[in-house]
XYZ file of C-alpha atoms in Angstrom:
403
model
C 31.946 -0.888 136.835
C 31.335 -4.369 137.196
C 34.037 -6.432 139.618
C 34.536 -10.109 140.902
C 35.059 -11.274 144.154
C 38.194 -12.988 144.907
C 37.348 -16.531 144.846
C 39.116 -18.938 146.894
C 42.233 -21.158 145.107
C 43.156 -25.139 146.962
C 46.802 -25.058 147.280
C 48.912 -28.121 149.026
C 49.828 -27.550 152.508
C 48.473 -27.170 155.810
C 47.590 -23.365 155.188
C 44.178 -21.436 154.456
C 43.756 -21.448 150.751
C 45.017 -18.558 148.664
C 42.722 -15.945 147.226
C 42.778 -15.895 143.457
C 44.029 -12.126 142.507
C 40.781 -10.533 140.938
C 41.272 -9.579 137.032
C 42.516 -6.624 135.534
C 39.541 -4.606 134.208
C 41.039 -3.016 130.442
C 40.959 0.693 130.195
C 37.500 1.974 129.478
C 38.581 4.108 126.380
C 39.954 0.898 124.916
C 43.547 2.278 124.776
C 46.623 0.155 125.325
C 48.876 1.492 127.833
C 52.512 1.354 126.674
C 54.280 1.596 130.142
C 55.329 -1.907 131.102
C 55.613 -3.077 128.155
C 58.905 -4.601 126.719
C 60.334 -3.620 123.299
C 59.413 -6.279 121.658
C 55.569 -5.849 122.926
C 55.863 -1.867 122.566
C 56.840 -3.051 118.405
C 54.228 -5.572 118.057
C 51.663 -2.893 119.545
C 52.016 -0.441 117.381
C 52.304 -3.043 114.075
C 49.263 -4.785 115.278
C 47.635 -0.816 115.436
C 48.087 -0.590 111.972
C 51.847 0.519 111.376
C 53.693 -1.511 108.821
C 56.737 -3.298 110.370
C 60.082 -1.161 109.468
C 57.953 1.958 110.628
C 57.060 -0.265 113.639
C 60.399 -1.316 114.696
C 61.423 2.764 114.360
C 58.203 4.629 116.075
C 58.999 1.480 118.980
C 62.586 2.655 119.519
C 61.318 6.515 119.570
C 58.667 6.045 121.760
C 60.502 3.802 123.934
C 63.706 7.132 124.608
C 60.515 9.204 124.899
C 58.954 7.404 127.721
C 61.906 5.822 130.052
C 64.624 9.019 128.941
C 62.921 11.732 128.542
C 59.531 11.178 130.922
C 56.958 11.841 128.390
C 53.595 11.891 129.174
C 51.919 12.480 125.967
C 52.991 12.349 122.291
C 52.391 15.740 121.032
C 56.088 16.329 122.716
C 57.956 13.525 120.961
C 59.623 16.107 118.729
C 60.556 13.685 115.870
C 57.685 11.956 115.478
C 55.865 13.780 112.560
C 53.257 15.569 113.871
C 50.167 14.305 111.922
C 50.916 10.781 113.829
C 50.585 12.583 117.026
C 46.716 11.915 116.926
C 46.878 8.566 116.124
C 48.764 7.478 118.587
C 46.694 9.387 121.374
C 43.493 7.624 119.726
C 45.216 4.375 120.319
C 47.525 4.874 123.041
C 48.420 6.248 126.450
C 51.340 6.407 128.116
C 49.981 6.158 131.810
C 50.760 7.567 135.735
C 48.913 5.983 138.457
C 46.371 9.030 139.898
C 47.982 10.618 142.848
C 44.865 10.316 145.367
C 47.130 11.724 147.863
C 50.554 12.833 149.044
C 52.157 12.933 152.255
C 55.707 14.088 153.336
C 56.990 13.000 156.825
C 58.668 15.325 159.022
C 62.088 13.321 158.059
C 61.556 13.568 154.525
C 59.801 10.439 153.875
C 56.888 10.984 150.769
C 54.321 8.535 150.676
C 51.938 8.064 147.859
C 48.272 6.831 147.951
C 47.705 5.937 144.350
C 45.029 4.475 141.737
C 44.299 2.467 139.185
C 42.038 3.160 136.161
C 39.449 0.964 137.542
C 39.796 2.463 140.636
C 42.191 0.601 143.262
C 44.103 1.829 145.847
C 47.909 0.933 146.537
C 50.560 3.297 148.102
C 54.582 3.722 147.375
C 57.383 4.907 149.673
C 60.167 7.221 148.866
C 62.609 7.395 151.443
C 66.174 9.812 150.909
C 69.377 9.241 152.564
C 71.873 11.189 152.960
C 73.815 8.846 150.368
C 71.071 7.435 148.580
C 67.165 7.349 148.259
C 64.938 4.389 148.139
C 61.745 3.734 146.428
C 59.407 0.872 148.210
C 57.039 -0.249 145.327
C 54.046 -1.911 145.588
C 53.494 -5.140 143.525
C 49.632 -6.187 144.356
C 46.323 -4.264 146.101
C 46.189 -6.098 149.161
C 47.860 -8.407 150.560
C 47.508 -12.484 150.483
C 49.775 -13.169 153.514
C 47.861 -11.982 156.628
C 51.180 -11.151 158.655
C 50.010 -10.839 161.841
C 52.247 -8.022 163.114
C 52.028 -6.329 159.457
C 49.117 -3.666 158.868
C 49.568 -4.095 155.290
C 48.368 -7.871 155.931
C 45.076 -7.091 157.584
C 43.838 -6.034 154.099
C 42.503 -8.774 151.456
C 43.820 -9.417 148.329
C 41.925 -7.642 145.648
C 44.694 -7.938 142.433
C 48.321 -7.781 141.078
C 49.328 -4.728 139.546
C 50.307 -5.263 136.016
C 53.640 -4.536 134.637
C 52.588 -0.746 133.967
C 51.562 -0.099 136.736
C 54.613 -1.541 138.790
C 57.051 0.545 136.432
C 54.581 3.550 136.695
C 55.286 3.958 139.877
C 58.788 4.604 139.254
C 57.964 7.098 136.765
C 55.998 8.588 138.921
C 58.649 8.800 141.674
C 61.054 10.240 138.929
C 58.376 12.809 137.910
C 57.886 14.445 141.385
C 61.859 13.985 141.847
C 62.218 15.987 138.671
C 64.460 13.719 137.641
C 63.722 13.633 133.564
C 65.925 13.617 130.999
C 66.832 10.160 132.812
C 70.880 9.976 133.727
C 72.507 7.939 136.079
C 74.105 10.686 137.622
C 73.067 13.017 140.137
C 69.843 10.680 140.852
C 68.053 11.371 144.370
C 66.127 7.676 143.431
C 68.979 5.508 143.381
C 67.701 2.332 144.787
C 64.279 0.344 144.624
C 62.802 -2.244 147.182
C 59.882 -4.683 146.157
C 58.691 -4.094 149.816
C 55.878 -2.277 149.735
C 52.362 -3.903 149.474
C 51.864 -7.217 148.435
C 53.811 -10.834 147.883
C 56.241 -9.688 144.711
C 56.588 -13.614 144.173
C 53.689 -14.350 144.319
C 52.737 -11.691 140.853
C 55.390 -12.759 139.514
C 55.772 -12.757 135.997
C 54.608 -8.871 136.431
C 57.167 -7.889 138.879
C 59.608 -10.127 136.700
C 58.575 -7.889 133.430
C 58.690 -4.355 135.298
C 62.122 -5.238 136.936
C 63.443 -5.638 133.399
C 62.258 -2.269 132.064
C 63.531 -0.662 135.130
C 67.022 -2.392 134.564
C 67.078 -2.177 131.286
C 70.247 0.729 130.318
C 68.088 2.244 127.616
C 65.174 2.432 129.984
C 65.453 3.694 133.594
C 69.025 2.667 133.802
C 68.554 1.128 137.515
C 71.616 -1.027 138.236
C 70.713 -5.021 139.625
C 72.719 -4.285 142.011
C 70.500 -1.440 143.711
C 67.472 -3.328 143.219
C 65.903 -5.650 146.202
C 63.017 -8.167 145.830
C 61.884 -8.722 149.397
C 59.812 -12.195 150.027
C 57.901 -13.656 153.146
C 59.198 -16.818 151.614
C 57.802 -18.285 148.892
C 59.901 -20.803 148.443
C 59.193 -22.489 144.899
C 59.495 -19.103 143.270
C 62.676 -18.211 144.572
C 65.369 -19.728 142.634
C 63.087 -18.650 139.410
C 63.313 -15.406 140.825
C 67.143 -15.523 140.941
C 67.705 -17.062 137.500
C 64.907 -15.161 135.752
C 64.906 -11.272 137.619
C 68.680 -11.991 139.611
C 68.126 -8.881 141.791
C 68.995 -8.546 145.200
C 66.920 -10.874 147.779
C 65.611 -10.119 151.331
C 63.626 -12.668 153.031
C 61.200 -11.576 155.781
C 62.366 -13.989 158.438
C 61.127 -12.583 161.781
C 61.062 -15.826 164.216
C 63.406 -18.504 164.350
C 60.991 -20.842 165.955
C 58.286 -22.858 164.322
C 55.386 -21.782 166.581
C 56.286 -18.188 166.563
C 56.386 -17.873 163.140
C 53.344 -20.141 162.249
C 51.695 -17.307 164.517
C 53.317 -14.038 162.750
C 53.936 -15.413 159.176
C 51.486 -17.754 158.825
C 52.750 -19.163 155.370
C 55.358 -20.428 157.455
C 52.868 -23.640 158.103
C 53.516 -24.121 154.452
C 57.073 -23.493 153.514
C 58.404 -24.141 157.053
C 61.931 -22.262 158.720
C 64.645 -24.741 157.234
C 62.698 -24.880 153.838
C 62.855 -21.653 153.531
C 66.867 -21.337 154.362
C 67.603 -23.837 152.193
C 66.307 -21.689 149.176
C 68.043 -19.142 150.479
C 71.684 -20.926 150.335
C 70.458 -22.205 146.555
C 69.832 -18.620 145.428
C 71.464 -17.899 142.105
C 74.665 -14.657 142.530
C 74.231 -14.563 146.575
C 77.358 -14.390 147.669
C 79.729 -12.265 150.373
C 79.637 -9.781 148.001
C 75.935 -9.816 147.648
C 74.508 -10.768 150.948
C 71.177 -11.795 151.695
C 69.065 -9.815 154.008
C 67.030 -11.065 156.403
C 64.196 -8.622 157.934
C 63.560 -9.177 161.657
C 61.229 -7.104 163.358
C 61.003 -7.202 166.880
C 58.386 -8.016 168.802
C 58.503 -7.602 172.587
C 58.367 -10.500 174.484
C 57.841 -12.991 171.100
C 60.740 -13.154 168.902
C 63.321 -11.028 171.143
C 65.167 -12.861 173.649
C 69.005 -13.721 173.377
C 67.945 -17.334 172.732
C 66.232 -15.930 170.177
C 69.340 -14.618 168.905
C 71.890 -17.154 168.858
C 69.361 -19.291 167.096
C 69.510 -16.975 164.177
C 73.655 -17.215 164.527
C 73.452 -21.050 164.555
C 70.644 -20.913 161.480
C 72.796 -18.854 159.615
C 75.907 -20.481 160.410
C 74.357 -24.107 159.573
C 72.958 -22.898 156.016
C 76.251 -21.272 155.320
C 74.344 -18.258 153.788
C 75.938 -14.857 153.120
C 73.898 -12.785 155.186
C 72.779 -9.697 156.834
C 70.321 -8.884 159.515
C 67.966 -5.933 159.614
C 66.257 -5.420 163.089
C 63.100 -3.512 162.312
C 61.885 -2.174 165.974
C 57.857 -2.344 165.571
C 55.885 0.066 163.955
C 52.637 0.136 166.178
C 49.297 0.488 163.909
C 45.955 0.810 165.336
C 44.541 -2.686 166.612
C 47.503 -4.576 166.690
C 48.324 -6.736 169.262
C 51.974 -6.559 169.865
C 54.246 -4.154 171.170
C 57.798 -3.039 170.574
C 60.812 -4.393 171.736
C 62.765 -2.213 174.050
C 65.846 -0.388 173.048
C 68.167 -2.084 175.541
C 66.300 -5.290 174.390
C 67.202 -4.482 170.385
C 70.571 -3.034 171.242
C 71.390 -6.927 172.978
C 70.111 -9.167 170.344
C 71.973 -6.586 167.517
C 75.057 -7.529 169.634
C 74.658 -11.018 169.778
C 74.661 -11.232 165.986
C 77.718 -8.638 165.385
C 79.874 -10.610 168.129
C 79.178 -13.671 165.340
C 80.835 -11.519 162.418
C 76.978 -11.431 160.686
C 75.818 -7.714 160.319
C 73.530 -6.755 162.437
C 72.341 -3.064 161.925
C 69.012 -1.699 163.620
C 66.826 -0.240 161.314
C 65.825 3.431 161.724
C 62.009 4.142 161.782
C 60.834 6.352 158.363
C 57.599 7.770 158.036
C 55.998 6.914 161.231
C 54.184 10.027 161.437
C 52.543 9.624 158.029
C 52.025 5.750 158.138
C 55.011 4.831 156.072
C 56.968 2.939 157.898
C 57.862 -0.916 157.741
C 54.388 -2.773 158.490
C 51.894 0.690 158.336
C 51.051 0.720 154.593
C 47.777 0.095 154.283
C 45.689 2.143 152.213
C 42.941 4.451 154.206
C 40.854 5.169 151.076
C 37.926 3.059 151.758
C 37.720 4.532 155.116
C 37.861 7.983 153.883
C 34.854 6.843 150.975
C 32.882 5.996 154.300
C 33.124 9.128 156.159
C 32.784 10.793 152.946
C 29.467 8.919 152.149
C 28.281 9.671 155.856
C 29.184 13.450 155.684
C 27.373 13.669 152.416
C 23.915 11.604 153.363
C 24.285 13.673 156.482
C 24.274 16.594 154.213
C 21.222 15.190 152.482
C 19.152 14.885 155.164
C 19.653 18.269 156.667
C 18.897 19.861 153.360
C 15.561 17.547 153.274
C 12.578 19.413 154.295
C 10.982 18.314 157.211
C-alpha cells in the first residue's frame, strides 16, 4: 500500500510548524463505510448507490436503528429489510469495527484497546468503570502533533486524523464488548466519553465535530452533552467553534501556570500563550457553575508543584472569573521520560491550596498503570512489536538456511 509522508505545514507563531495529517487511504474493496456518517449522508449514500429517493429516505432510517440501536454488524440481520437487498448492500457497503490488534484488562478493571485501521494504523481507546459510572477515552488522530513533553502519547508523530467512522467506531466497539446492544439509556456500564485519548480533538475537527453528533444524537447512541468531554491542550481559535458548533463539556490541559514552564511541557504554549488561552476559556459558549470547566494539571516534581505554583492557579482563575475545576493528575512514569512524580504530601498541599479558595480540587486516581493506560502512557507499541517480530522471523530464516 502506497503512503505519504507527513509534510511539513507554515503556521503563524513562534512554534515548529505543524505536520500536515497524512490522507485517508479509501477501503480497498471500494465499499463506503456507513458508520460516521450523518442521516442525511447515510440517505444520499444509498440514493447515489442506485436506490431511488423515497426508498432512500426509508432503507436510511432502517439502517440507521440497525446500526446505532441495535449494534448490527452486517445486513443479513436487519430483519425488515427484504432479503434479496441484503446482497446489495454488502456489495456496496460495510458497516465497520476498528480490528482489535489487542486487548488488555488492568488489574483495577481498566480495558485498553490497541486498534486498526483498514489501511493499517494503530490508535488505542480506554475504558475505565466506576463504581457510578464508566468512561470511554477515545482517540481522535494516530499520533500526536503536540510533542508534550511529559506525555508519552506526544513522543509519537502525527501520521492522520481518524475519520468520523472511525471516531464513532470506537464507541461501538466499546458497546460491543460491554454487551450493551439493543442501545438504552438505562442500565449502561459506558455512560460517559472523554476526547482524551490520542491526539489534538481540535485540531481534527470537523471529524470529532461529526462523530460527537452521531454519538449525541437520541436516535443514535443516545449519549447525553452533558456526559461528554472534549479535552484540548489549547487550541485557542477552535475553541469557541467548538462550543457553538459540538457544545460538549471542555477540559483544557493546563499543567503550568508559568510561561517558561509551560513553553517547556506544552510547547504550543509559545503559540497560544497562558492568558490567551484563559481568555477562551471565560468566552466558552454554556460554561457556567453548573458546567464547570476542567483544568488537567499533572504534577511534576520539582517543575510545576510548589505552593507558589498553586496560588497562581487561584489568582488565574479568580482573575478570568472562569467556572472551574482542577484535576491533579500525579505522573504516570513511561520509559525515557525525564520527569518524576510529585510526592504525595507535595499533591495533598497544592490540592489544599486550591480547596481553601472554594475551586475543586480533587486528585486524580491512577487507572491502568499496569497495562499502559493511564493519563500520558498511550502510545501505541505496535511498531515495536512489528520489529521484534521481523527480527524473530529473519532469525528464524537464517537458522533454517543451510550452511
Amino acid at each position: 500500500m502506497q503512503t505519504l509522508s507527513a509534510a511539513p505545514m507554515p503556521i503563524p507563531g513562534h512554534i515548529d510548524p505543524v505536520p500536515v495529517a497524512r490522507a485517508i487511504t479509501p477501503r480497498a474493496d471500494g465499499r463506503i463505510d456507513l458508520v460516521g456518517l450523518s442521516r442525511d449522508e447515510l440517505r444520499e449514500a444509498l440514493a447515489t448507490a442506485g436506490l431511488e429517493p423515497r426508498q432512500a429516505k426509508l432503507r436510511a432510517k432502517q439502517v440507521w436503528h440497525w446500526i446505532y440501536n441495535r449494534g448490527a454488524t452486517d445486513f443479513s440481520s436487519m430483519t425488515d429489510i427484504a432479503k434479496a437487498q441484503h446482497p446489495w448492500l454488502t456489495e456496496r457497503f460495510v458497516i465497520g469495527r476498528p480490528q482489535v490488534v489487542e486487548a488488555q484488562v488492568s488489574s483495577d478493571g481498566t480495558r485498553k484497546w490497541l486498534l486498526r485501521s483498514d489501511d493499517g494504523q494503530d490508535y488505542e481507546m480506554v475504558f475505565i468503570p466506576d463504581a457510578d459510572r464508566g468512561t470511554l477515552c477515545v482517540s481522535s488522530q494516530v499520533g500526536c502533533t503536540l510533542n508534550c513533553t511529559f506525555c508519552h502519547t506526544g513522543t509519537m508523530r502525527l501520521v492522520r486524523n481518524l475519520t468520523a467512522g472511525e471516531i464513532v467506531g470506537q464507541v461501538m466497539l466499546a458497546r460491543d464488548g460491554l454487551g450493551e446492544w439493543p442501545s438504552q439509556p438505562e442500565g449502561r456500564m459506558l455512560t460517559n466519553i472523554v476526547m482524551m485519548g490520542m491526539g489534538e480533538p481540535l485540531y481534527n475537527f470537523e471529524n470529532v465535530r461529526d462523530a460527537l453528533s452521531v454519538v449525541m444524537d437520541g436516535d443514535g447512541l443516545a449519549l447525553s452533552k452533558r456526559r461528554i468531554t472534549l479535552s484540548t491542550s489549547g487550541v485557542v481559535p477552535m475553541m469557541a467553534r467548538a462550543g457553538a458548533e459540538i457544545g460538549v463539556n471542555l477540559a483544557v490541559s493546563l499543567h503550568a501556570v508559568t510561561k517558561p514552564v509551560r513553553d517547556e511541557i506544552v510547547p504550543l504554549n509559545r503559540k497560544y500563550g497562558i492568558e490567551e488561552l484563559l481568555q477562551a476559556c471565560a468566552d466558552y459558549p454554556g460554561a457556567n457553575n453548573a458546567r464547570r470547566i476542567t483544568f488537567e494539571y499533572v504534577m511534576l516534581k520539582d517543575k510545576n508543584d510548589s505552593e507558589d505554583d498553586a496560588r497562581e492557579l487561584v489568582r488565574l482563575l479568580r482573575h478570568y472569573r472562569l467556572p472551574a475545576k482542577v484535576n491533579l493528575i500525579p505522573f504516570n512514569p513511561w520509559p525515557g521520560t525525564a520527569y518524576e512524580c510529585s510526592t504525595p504530601e507535595r499533591i495533598r498541599a497544592f490540592s489544599n491550596i486550591i480547596f481553601e479558595a472554594g475551586i475543586s480540587a480533587p486528585v486524580r486516581t491512577p487507572r491502568g498503570r499496569d497495562i499502559d493506560a493511564a493519563c500520558g502512557q498511550l502510545k501505541t507499541a505496535a511498531e515495536r512489536k512489528s520489529r521484534a517480530q521481523m527480527d524473530r522471523e529473519a532469525a528464524e530464516a537464517a537458522e533454517a538456511t543451510p550452511a
